DNA sequence: TGCTCTAAGTTGTAGTACAACTATAGAGGA
DNA sequence: TCCTCTATAGTTGTACTACAACTTAGAGCA
């Protein structure tokens, strides 16, 4: 597995060696290769397994610890943090909502209500760091799991960073998949969280009667620090479980 | 500053050298020593400043990157992530609520409504990994900022891990400060987030009429992986801004 | 003015060595 | 037999060095 790993995964994944090892270890952890509270192999053995230096393994393990997936104990080892299966919807992991739904074993769909290019609002221009007369792509969509609406999203894209072909693809399918194809996927997002009670949010006959939502107000950034898109996502309370790992 | 740092901070802070450097750098970042988007000193220079090896600096920087405070760019440097002042209420940073309020320049108080030792409920016993007939300490409190109620908390402690003196101190002041004094402060927590609309939550005349809360349902763990306390904290919507940094 | 290329600077990875800490097994004593 | 202590092996933490990979800025040239 030693050299084979570096050959195989460098094509699929991106980022540094340490990031690749981190992502692979995360898959192994979430795949329950080790039981909760159990000990994973030592740094020397992992370095052997992946054919990388111990420094690289330590980089990956530190990152996983900050994410709350493992506990590293000096002189003892690294242990799987006790979490439920719901970790896959971990809030600090920046990933596609639809992909998360699919990984949890459900059928995910996106229903576009509207898609238009218009001038940016003041708030949008500020978040996207563009002038106020710039054009932006605004999309309103509903996200469903097994046919049931779980969220309503209002996204606004900085079209200066994107080509018309990509814009079309974004408005039709998964945002993350489209951005990934041109290597412009966001690596970081800043989100505010709010509780919202309103009947003005959802639409259609599947609109929840309670009107109770968890709002994620986000700005997504590229690796070079530039904002690529911003948006509000209203999650129907109770339909989606958000987990967050907090560390010192 | 080189040797002085290691002498000074090893008394106040805990954890490995890398953790101490990380905490110190976090203070410098949140203190706006560098402007948003600006570049912090290189790894070699920081290693000089702190009198530690570059490996140790890299450990700290990686952790700060995972927390979303900086962006590290290969061949270029580490840059301050663009965030507002509200970062100090970063949701993935496990810290005392009252201390966070104070750091934001407000006066924080805790008003205890009730404090009792009783048998654990089924849910509490499961979360705390104790038998169902075990005794637990249950406290109901309101948290205020500048005299205004910002949250209601319902906490339950595993008293097997604590002495009577500490239990008394917990019920009177800050939980984190009390646990810190016996080096049993939690290093990790797992939290669910919910939007709640109910008039059964708050009490007193300051109870918000809207009844709209952001609920944090948490379990706190010690470094050895054992749960120390669990609890529900209901934040009055609009009074407390939660920020979260999401990374790939 | 604009472009290309070079060089300096920065982070990423590798390897080695030793320090600090933990857990275990075993010796020794009550 | 049980308990306590100790030695020891195993693991993570820190240090130092060296080089690779990448970015940026500036010199030089057309």
Coordinates of C-alpha atoms (C1' of nucleotides) in Angstrom, one line a residue:
Chain A
X1 CA 0.0 0.0 0.0
X2 CA 2.9 2.3 0.7
X3 CA 3.8 3.7 -2.7
X4 CA 0.5 2.6 -4.3
X5 CA -1.4 5.1 -2.1
X6 CA 0.5 8.1 -3.2
X7 CA 0.0 7.1 -6.8
X8 CA -3.6 6.4 -6.6
X9 CA -5.0 9.2 -4.5
X10 CA -2.9 12.0 -5.9
X11 CA -5.2 11.9 -8.9
X12 CA -8.5 12.0 -7.1
X13 CA -7.8 14.2 -4.2
X14 CA -6.2 17.6 -4.2
X15 CA -4.1 19.6 -1.8
X16 CA -0.8 18.7 -0.1
X17 CA 0.2 15.2 0.9
X18 CA -0.8 15.9 4.4
X19 CA -4.3 16.9 3.3
X20 CA -4.6 13.7 1.2
X21 CA -3.6 11.6 4.1
X22 CA -6.0 13.5 6.4
X23 CA -8.9 12.9 3.9
X24 CA -8.1 9.2 3.6
X25 CA -7.8 8.7 7.3
X26 CA -11.2 10.6 7.7
X27 CA -12.8 8.1 5.3
X28 CA -11.3 5.2 7.3
X29 CA -12.5 6.7 10.6
X30 CA -16.1 7.4 9.3
X31 CA -16.1 4.0 7.8
X32 CA -15.8 2.6 11.3
X33 CA -12.5 0.9 10.7
X34 CA -11.8 1.4 14.3
X35 CA -14.5 1.4 17.1
X36 CA -15.4 4.5 19.1
X37 CA -12.8 5.0 21.8
X38 CA -10.5 2.6 20.1
X39 CA -6.9 3.3 19.3
X40 CA -5.6 3.9 15.8
X41 CA -2.1 2.7 14.7
X42 CA 0.9 4.7 15.8
X43 CA 2.5 7.5 13.9
X44 CA 5.4 5.3 12.8
X45 CA 3.1 2.5 11.5
X46 CA 0.9 5.0 9.7
X47 CA 3.9 6.6 8.1
X48 CA 4.9 3.1 6.9
X49 CA 1.3 2.4 5.6
X50 CA 1.2 5.5 3.5
X51 CA 4.8 5.7 2.6
X52 CA 5.2 9.2 3.9
X53 CA 7.3 10.8 6.6
X54 CA 6.1 10.9 10.2
X55 CA 5.9 14.7 9.9
X56 CA 3.2 14.3 7.3
X57 CA 1.2 11.9 9.4
X58 CA 1.4 14.2 12.3
X59 CA 0.1 17.1 10.2
X60 CA -2.9 15.0 9.2
X61 CA -3.6 13.7 12.7
X62 CA -3.4 17.3 14.2
X63 CA -6.0 18.4 11.7
X64 CA -8.3 15.5 12.5
X65 CA -7.9 16.3 16.2
X66 CA -8.9 19.9 15.6
X67 CA -11.9 18.7 13.7
X68 CA -12.8 16.6 16.7
X69 CA -12.6 13.2 15.1
X70 CA -9.7 11.9 17.3
X71 CA -8.0 12.6 20.6
X72 CA -4.3 12.5 20.6
X73 CA -2.7 11.6 24.0
X74 CA 0.9 12.2 24.7
X75 CA 2.8 9.0 25.3
X76 CA -0.3 6.9 24.6
X77 CA -1.7 7.2 21.1
X78 CA -4.5 8.6 19.1
X79 CA -8.1 7.5 19.9
X80 CA -11.3 7.7 18.0
X81 CA -13.6 10.3 19.5
X82 CA -17.0 9.0 20.6
X83 CA -19.5 10.3 18.1
X84 CA -22.7 9.1 16.5
X85 CA -23.2 8.4 12.8
X86 CA -24.4 11.9 12.4
X87 CA -20.9 13.2 12.3
X88 CA -21.2 13.0 8.5
X89 CA -23.3 16.2 8.7
X90 CA -20.6 17.9 10.8
X91 CA -21.2 21.6 10.4
X92 CA -17.5 22.6 10.3
X93 CA -16.9 20.3 7.4
X94 CA -17.4 22.3 4.2
X95 CA -19.2 20.0 1.8
X96 CA -22.0 19.8 -0.6
X97 CA -25.4 19.4 1.1
X98 CA -26.7 17.1 -1.6
X99 CA -23.7 14.9 -1.3
X100 CA -24.0 14.7 2.4
X101 CA -27.6 13.6 2.0
X102 CA -26.6 10.9 -0.4
X103 CA -23.9 9.6 1.8
X104 CA -26.5 9.2 4.6
X105 CA -28.3 6.9 2.3
X106 CA -31.1 9.1 0.9
X107 CA -32.0 10.4 -2.5
X108 CA -31.1 14.1 -2.9
X109 CA -32.7 16.4 -5.5
X110 CA -32.5 20.1 -6.2
X111 CA -35.6 22.0 -7.4
X112 CA -34.7 25.3 -9.0
X113 CA -37.4 28.0 -8.5
X114 CA -35.6 30.8 -10.2
X115 CA -32.2 31.6 -11.7
X116 CA -31.3 35.1 -13.0
X117 CA -28.4 37.5 -13.5
X118 CA -29.0 40.8 -11.8
X119 CA -27.2 43.7 -10.1
X120 CA -25.7 42.9 -6.7
X121 CA -27.3 44.3 -3.6
X122 CA -25.3 46.3 -1.2
X123 CA -24.9 43.4 1.2
X124 CA -23.9 41.0 -1.6
X125 CA -21.4 43.4 -3.0
X126 CA -19.8 43.8 0.4
X127 CA -19.7 40.0 1.0
X128 CA -18.3 39.3 -2.5
X129 CA -15.9 42.2 -2.4
X130 CA -17.2 43.6 -5.7
X131 CA -18.6 47.0 -6.8
X132 CA -22.3 47.5 -6.3
X133 CA -23.1 47.8 -10.0
X134 CA -21.6 44.3 -10.7
X135 CA -23.7 41.5 -12.1
X136 CA -24.3 38.5 -10.0
X137 CA -26.0 35.2 -10.5
X138 CA -28.9 34.6 -8.1
X139 CA -30.5 31.2 -7.7
X140 CA -33.4 30.1 -5.5
X141 CA -33.7 26.4 -4.9
X142 CA -35.3 23.8 -2.7
X143 CA -33.3 20.8 -1.5
X144 CA -35.1 17.5 -1.0
X145 CA -34.2 14.2 0.6
X146 CA -36.3 11.2 -0.5
X147 CA -38.7 13.7 -2.0
X148 CA -39.2 15.7 1.2
X149 CA -38.0 19.3 1.3
X150 CA -35.2 19.7 3.9
X151 CA -34.0 23.2 3.0
X152 CA -34.5 26.3 0.9
X153 CA -31.4 28.1 -0.5
X154 CA -30.8 31.6 -1.9
X155 CA -27.4 31.7 -3.4
X156 CA -25.5 34.6 -5.1
X157 CA -22.4 34.0 -7.3
X158 CA -19.6 36.3 -8.2
X159 CA -19.7 35.8 -12.0
X160 CA -16.4 37.6 -12.5
X161 CA -14.7 34.4 -11.4
X162 CA -16.8 32.1 -13.6
X163 CA -17.4 31.3 -17.2
X164 CA -20.9 31.2 -18.8
X165 CA -20.6 27.5 -19.2
X166 CA -20.0 27.0 -15.5
X167 CA -22.8 29.4 -14.6
X168 CA -25.2 27.2 -16.6
X169 CA -23.9 24.1 -14.9
X170 CA -24.3 25.7 -11.5
X171 CA -27.9 26.6 -12.1
X172 CA -28.7 23.0 -13.1
X173 CA -26.9 20.8 -10.6
X174 CA -24.6 20.7 -7.6
X175 CA -22.7 23.9 -7.0
X176 CA -19.7 22.1 -5.5
X177 CA -19.4 19.7 -8.4
X178 CA -19.5 22.4 -10.9
X179 CA -16.9 24.5 -9.1
X180 CA -14.8 21.5 -8.5
X181 CA -14.5 20.8 -12.3
X182 CA -12.7 24.1 -12.8
X183 CA -10.7 23.8 -9.6
X184 CA -12.5 26.8 -8.1
X185 CA -14.1 25.0 -5.2
X186 CA -14.2 26.9 -2.0
X187 CA -11.9 25.8 0.8
X188 CA -13.4 27.9 3.5
X189 CA -16.7 29.5 4.5
X190 CA -17.8 31.9 7.2
X191 CA -21.3 31.2 8.4
X192 CA -23.7 32.9 10.8
X193 CA -26.3 30.7 12.4
X194 CA -29.8 31.9 13.3
X195 CA -33.1 30.6 14.4
X196 CA -35.9 31.9 12.1
X197 CA -39.6 31.6 12.4
X198 CA -41.4 32.9 9.3
X199 CA -43.9 31.9 6.7
X200 CA -42.2 33.9 4.0
X201 CA -39.3 31.6 3.5
X202 CA -40.5 28.4 1.8
X203 CA -42.6 27.9 -1.2
X204 CA -44.7 25.2 -2.9
X205 CA -47.1 22.8 -1.2
X206 CA -44.3 21.1 0.7
X207 CA -43.7 24.3 2.6
X208 CA -43.5 23.5 6.3
X209 CA -46.4 24.8 8.3
X210 CA -44.4 25.5 11.4
X211 CA -42.2 28.0 9.6
X212 CA -39.3 27.1 11.9
X213 CA -35.9 27.1 10.2
X214 CA -32.2 27.0 11.1
X215 CA -30.6 29.7 8.9
X216 CA -27.0 29.3 7.7
X217 CA -25.9 32.7 6.3
X218 CA -22.6 31.9 4.5
X219 CA -19.8 33.4 2.4
X220 CA -17.6 31.0 0.6
X221 CA -13.9 31.7 -0.1
X222 CA -11.3 30.3 -2.6
X223 CA -7.8 29.2 -1.6
X224 CA -6.5 32.6 -2.6
X225 CA -8.9 34.3 -0.2
X226 CA -11.3 35.7 -2.7
X227 CA -15.1 35.2 -2.1
X228 CA -16.8 33.1 -4.8
X229 CA -20.4 33.0 -3.6
X230 CA -22.6 33.9 -0.7
X231 CA -26.0 32.7 0.3
X232 CA -28.7 31.9 2.8
X233 CA -29.8 28.4 3.4
X234 CA -32.9 27.8 5.5
X235 CA -32.9 24.3 6.9
X236 CA -36.3 23.0 8.0
X237 CA -36.0 22.3 11.7
X238 CA -36.0 18.6 12.5
X239 CA -35.3 17.4 9.0
X240 CA -31.5 17.8 9.2
X241 CA -29.3 17.2 12.2
X242 CA -26.4 19.5 12.6
X243 CA -23.5 18.3 14.6
X244 CA -20.5 20.4 15.6
X245 CA -17.3 19.4 17.3
X246 CA -16.0 22.1 19.6
X247 CA -12.4 22.0 20.8
X248 CA -10.2 24.2 22.9
Chain B
X1 CA 11.1 37.4 23.7
X2 CA 12.6 34.1 22.8
X3 CA 13.2 32.3 26.1
X4 CA 11.1 34.7 28.0
X5 CA 7.9 33.4 26.3
X6 CA 8.4 29.8 27.2
X7 CA 9.0 30.8 30.8
X8 CA 6.1 33.1 31.1
X9 CA 3.3 31.2 29.4
X10 CA 4.1 27.7 30.6
X11 CA 2.6 28.8 33.9
X12 CA -0.6 30.2 32.7
X13 CA -1.4 28.0 29.8
X14 CA -1.6 24.3 29.6
X15 CA -1.0 21.7 26.9
X16 CA 2.0 21.1 24.7
X17 CA 4.4 23.8 23.4
X18 CA 2.5 23.8 20.1
X19 CA -0.8 24.4 21.9
X20 CA 0.7 27.3 23.9
X21 CA 2.1 28.9 20.8
X22 CA -1.3 28.4 19.1
X23 CA -3.2 30.0 21.9
X24 CA -0.7 32.9 22.0
X25 CA -1.0 33.4 18.3
X26 CA -4.8 33.3 18.5
X27 CA -4.7 36.1 21.0
X28 CA -2.4 38.2 18.7
X29 CA -4.7 37.5 15.7
X30 CA -7.9 38.4 17.6
X31 CA -6.2 41.4 19.0
X32 CA -5.8 42.7 15.4
X33 CA -2.1 42.7 15.5
X34 CA -2.3 42.0 11.7
X35 CA -5.1 43.4 9.5
X36 CA -7.6 41.1 7.8
X37 CA -6.1 39.6 4.7
X38 CA -2.7 40.7 5.9
X39 CA 0.3 38.4 6.1
X40 CA 1.7 37.2 9.4
X41 CA 5.5 36.6 9.8
X42 CA 7.1 33.5 8.2
X43 CA 7.6 30.3 10.0
X44 CA 11.3 30.8 10.5
X45 CA 10.7 34.3 12.0
X46 CA 8.0 33.0 14.3
X47 CA 10.2 30.2 15.4
X48 CA 12.8 32.8 16.3
X49 CA 10.2 35.0 18.1
X50 CA 9.0 32.1 20.3
X51 CA 12.3 30.3 20.7
X52 CA 10.9 27.0 19.4
X53 CA 11.5 24.8 16.4
X54 CA 9.8 25.4 13.1
X55 CA 8.0 22.1 13.5
X56 CA 6.3 23.5 16.6
X57 CA 5.3 26.7 14.8
X58 CA 3.9 24.6 11.9
X59 CA 1.8 22.6 14.4
X60 CA 0.3 25.7 15.8
X61 CA -0.4 27.3 12.3
X62 CA -2.0 24.2 11.0
X63 CA -4.4 24.2 14.0
X64 CA -5.2 27.8 13.5
X65 CA -5.9 27.1 9.8
X66 CA -8.3 24.3 10.7
X67 CA -10.1 26.7 13.0
X68 CA -10.4 29.1 10.1
X69 CA -8.4 31.9 11.5
X70 CA -5.7 31.9 8.9
X71 CA -5.1 30.7 5.3
X72 CA -1.7 29.0 4.7
X73 CA -0.6 29.3 1.1
X74 CA 2.3 27.2 -0.2
X75 CA 5.2 29.3 -1.3
X76 CA 3.6 32.5 -0.1
X77 CA 2.8 32.7 3.6
X78 CA 0.0 32.6 6.1
X79 CA -2.7 35.2 5.9
X80 CA -5.3 36.4 8.3
X81 CA -8.8 35.1 7.3
X82 CA -11.3 37.8 6.7
X83 CA -13.7 37.8 9.6
X84 CA -15.6 40.3 11.6
X85 CA -15.2 41.0 15.3
X86 CA -17.8 38.4 16.0
X87 CA -15.3 35.7 15.5
X88 CA -14.9 35.8 19.3
X89 CA -18.1 33.9 19.5
X90 CA -16.8 31.2 17.1
X91 CA -18.9 28.2 17.7
X92 CA -16.2 25.6 17.3
X93 CA -14.1 27.2 19.9
X94 CA -14.9 25.5 23.2
X95 CA -14.9 28.2 25.8
X96 CA -16.9 29.7 28.6
X97 CA -19.9 31.7 27.5
X98 CA -19.5 34.2 30.3
X99 CA -15.8 34.7 29.4
X100 CA -16.7 35.2 25.8
X101 CA -19.3 37.9 26.8
X102 CA -16.7 39.6 28.9
X103 CA -14.1 39.6 26.1
X104 CA -16.6 41.3 23.9
X105 CA -16.7 44.1 26.3
X106 CA -19.9 43.4 28.2
X107 CA -20.7 42.6 31.8
X108 CA -21.6 38.9 32.2
X109 CA -23.7 37.4 35.0
X110 CA -25.2 34.1 35.9
X111 CA -28.5 33.8 37.7
X112 CA -29.1 30.4 39.3
X113 CA -32.7 29.4 39.3
X114 CA -32.2 25.9 40.8
X115 CA -29.4 23.6 41.8
X116 CA -30.1 20.0 43.0
X117 CA -28.6 16.6 43.1
X118 CA -31.0 14.0 41.7
X119 CA -31.0 10.7 39.8
X120 CA -29.9 10.8 36.2
X121 CA -32.5 10.5 33.4
X122 CA -32.1 7.8 30.8
X123 CA -30.7 10.3 28.2
X124 CA -28.3 11.9 30.7
X125 CA -27.0 8.5 31.9
X126 CA -26.4 7.5 28.3
X127 CA -24.6 10.8 27.4
X128 CA -22.5 10.7 30.6
X129 CA -21.8 7.0 30.3
X130 CA -23.0 6.2 33.8
X131 CA -25.6 3.9 35.2
X132 CA -29.2 5.1 35.4
X133 CA -29.4 5.2 39.2
X134 CA -26.4 7.4 39.5
X135 CA -26.6 10.8 41.1
X136 CA -26.1 13.9 39.0
X137 CA -25.9 17.6 39.7
X138 CA -28.6 19.5 37.8
X139 CA -28.4 23.3 37.5
X140 CA -30.7 25.7 35.7
X141 CA -29.4 29.2 35.1
X142 CA -29.9 32.3 33.1
X143 CA -26.9 34.1 31.5
X144 CA -27.0 37.8 31.1
X145 CA -24.9 40.4 29.3
X146 CA -25.2 44.0 30.6
X147 CA -28.2 42.9 32.6
X148 CA -30.0 41.5 29.6
X149 CA -30.8 37.8 29.4
X150 CA -29.0 36.2 26.4
X151 CA -29.4 32.5 27.2
X152 CA -31.0 29.9 29.5
X153 CA -28.9 26.8 30.4
X154 CA -29.8 23.4 31.8
X155 CA -26.6 21.6 32.8
X156 CA -26.1 18.1 34.3
X157 CA -22.8 17.1 35.8
X158 CA -21.3 13.6 36.4
X159 CA -20.5 14.0 40.1
X160 CA -18.4 10.8 40.2
X161 CA -15.6 12.9 38.6
X162 CA -16.0 15.8 41.0
X163 CA -15.5 16.6 44.7
X164 CA -18.3 18.3 46.8
X165 CA -16.2 21.5 47.0
X166 CA -16.0 21.7 43.3
X167 CA -19.7 21.0 42.9
X168 CA -20.5 23.9 45.2
X169 CA -18.2 26.2 43.2
X170 CA -19.8 25.1 40.0
X171 CA -23.2 26.0 41.2
X172 CA -22.1 29.4 42.2
X173 CA -19.9 30.6 39.3
X174 CA -18.4 29.8 36.0
X175 CA -18.4 26.1 35.2
X176 CA -15.2 26.3 33.2
X177 CA -13.3 28.3 35.8
X178 CA -14.2 25.7 38.5
X179 CA -13.3 22.7 36.4
X180 CA -10.1 24.4 35.3
X181 CA -8.9 24.8 38.9
X182 CA -8.8 21.0 39.3
X183 CA -7.4 20.5 35.8
X184 CA -10.6 18.7 34.7
X185 CA -11.7 21.2 32.1
X186 CA -13.3 19.7 29.0
X187 CA -11.2 19.7 25.9
X188 CA -13.9 18.7 23.5
X189 CA -17.6 18.8 23.1
X190 CA -20.1 17.4 20.7
X191 CA -23.1 19.6 20.1
X192 CA -26.4 19.4 18.2
X193 CA -27.9 22.6 16.9
X194 CA -31.7 23.2 16.8
X195 CA -34.1 26.1 16.2
X196 CA -36.7 26.2 18.9
X197 CA -39.9 28.2 19.3
X198 CA -41.4 27.7 22.7
X199 CA -42.7 29.7 25.7
X200 CA -41.8 27.0 28.1
X201 CA -38.0 27.7 28.0
X202 CA -37.3 30.9 29.7
X203 CA -38.4 32.3 33.1
X204 CA -38.6 35.6 34.9
X205 CA -39.9 38.9 33.5
X206 CA -36.9 39.1 31.1
X207 CA -38.2 36.1 29.3
X208 CA -38.3 36.9 25.6
X209 CA -41.8 37.2 24.2
X210 CA -40.9 35.8 20.8
X211 CA -39.9 32.4 22.4
X212 CA -37.4 31.9 19.6
X213 CA -34.1 30.2 20.6
X214 CA -31.0 28.6 19.1
X215 CA -30.5 25.4 21.1
X216 CA -27.1 24.0 21.7
X217 CA -27.4 20.4 23.0
X218 CA -23.9 19.5 24.2
X219 CA -21.9 16.7 25.8
X220 CA -18.5 17.8 27.1
X221 CA -15.5 15.4 27.3
X222 CA -12.2 15.4 29.2
X223 CA -8.9 14.7 27.6
X224 CA -9.1 11.0 28.6
X225 CA -12.3 10.7 26.6
X226 CA -14.7 10.6 29.6
X227 CA -17.8 12.8 29.6
X228 CA -17.9 15.3 32.4
X229 CA -21.1 17.2 31.8
X230 CA -24.0 17.6 29.4
X231 CA -26.5 20.3 28.9
X232 CA -28.9 22.3 26.8
X233 CA -28.3 26.0 26.3
X234 CA -31.0 28.1 24.8
X235 CA -29.7 31.2 23.2
X236 CA -32.2 34.0 22.7
X237 CA -32.2 34.6 18.9
X238 CA -30.6 37.9 18.0
X239 CA -28.8 38.5 21.3
X240 CA -25.8 36.3 20.5
X241 CA -24.2 36.0 17.2
X242 CA -22.8 32.6 16.3
X243 CA -20.0 32.3 13.8
X244 CA -18.6 29.1 12.4
X245 CA -15.7 28.6 10.1
X246 CA -16.2 25.7 7.8
X247 CA -13.2 24.1 6.0
X248 CA -12.7 21.2 3.7
Chain C
dT1 C1' 5.1 49.6 -22.0
dG2 C1' 4.8 45.0 -21.7
dC3 C1' 6.8 40.5 -21.5
dT4 C1' 10.0 36.7 -20.1
dC5 C1' 13.1 34.9 -17.1
dT6 C1' 15.7 34.7 -12.9
dA7 C1' 16.4 34.8 -8.1
dA8 C1' 15.0 35.2 -3.5
dG9 C1' 11.7 34.0 -0.2
dT10 C1' 8.1 30.8 1.7
dT11 C1' 5.8 26.6 2.8
dG12 C1' 5.9 21.3 2.1
dT13 C1' 8.1 16.9 2.9
dA14 C1' 11.8 13.9 4.6
dG15 C1' 14.9 11.9 7.9
dT16 C1' 17.1 11.5 12.3
dA17 C1' 17.7 12.0 17.1
dC18 C1' 16.3 12.7 21.6
dA19 C1' 13.0 14.3 25.4
dA20 C1' 8.6 13.7 27.7
dC21 C1' 5.0 10.9 28.9
dT22 C1' 2.1 6.5 29.4
dA23 C1' 0.9 1.9 30.1
dT24 C1' 2.3 -2.6 31.1
dA25 C1' 4.5 -6.5 33.1
dG26 C1' 7.2 -8.0 36.6
dA27 C1' 9.7 -7.9 41.1
dG28 C1' 9.3 -7.3 45.7
dG29 C1' 7.0 -6.9 50.1
dA30 C1' 3.1 -7.2 53.3
Chain D
dT1 C1' -2.9 -13.8 47.5
dC2 C1' -2.9 -9.1 47.0
dC3 C1' -0.9 -4.7 46.7
dT4 C1' 2.7 -1.3 45.7
dC5 C1' 6.5 0.1 43.4
dT6 C1' 9.8 0.0 39.6
dA7 C1' 11.9 -0.9 35.4
dT8 C1' 11.0 -1.0 30.6
dA9 C1' 9.2 -0.7 26.2
dG10 C1' 6.2 1.9 23.4
dT11 C1' 4.1 6.4 22.0
dT12 C1' 3.8 11.2 21.1
dG13 C1' 6.4 15.9 21.5
dT14 C1' 10.2 18.8 20.1
dA15 C1' 14.4 19.9 17.7
dC16 C1' 17.5 20.3 13.8
dT17 C1' 18.9 19.8 9.1
dA18 C1' 18.2 19.4 4.2
dC19 C1' 16.0 19.7 0.1
dA20 C1' 11.6 19.9 -2.9
dA21 C1' 7.7 22.6 -4.6
dC22 C1' 5.7 26.8 -5.1
dT23 C1' 5.0 32.0 -5.2
dT24 C1' 6.3 36.6 -5.8
dA25 C1' 8.9 40.4 -7.1
dG26 C1' 12.1 42.5 -9.8
dA27 C1' 15.7 42.8 -13.3
dG28 C1' 16.4 42.7 -17.9
dC29 C1' 15.0 42.9 -22.6
dA30 C1' 12.3 43.6 -26.8

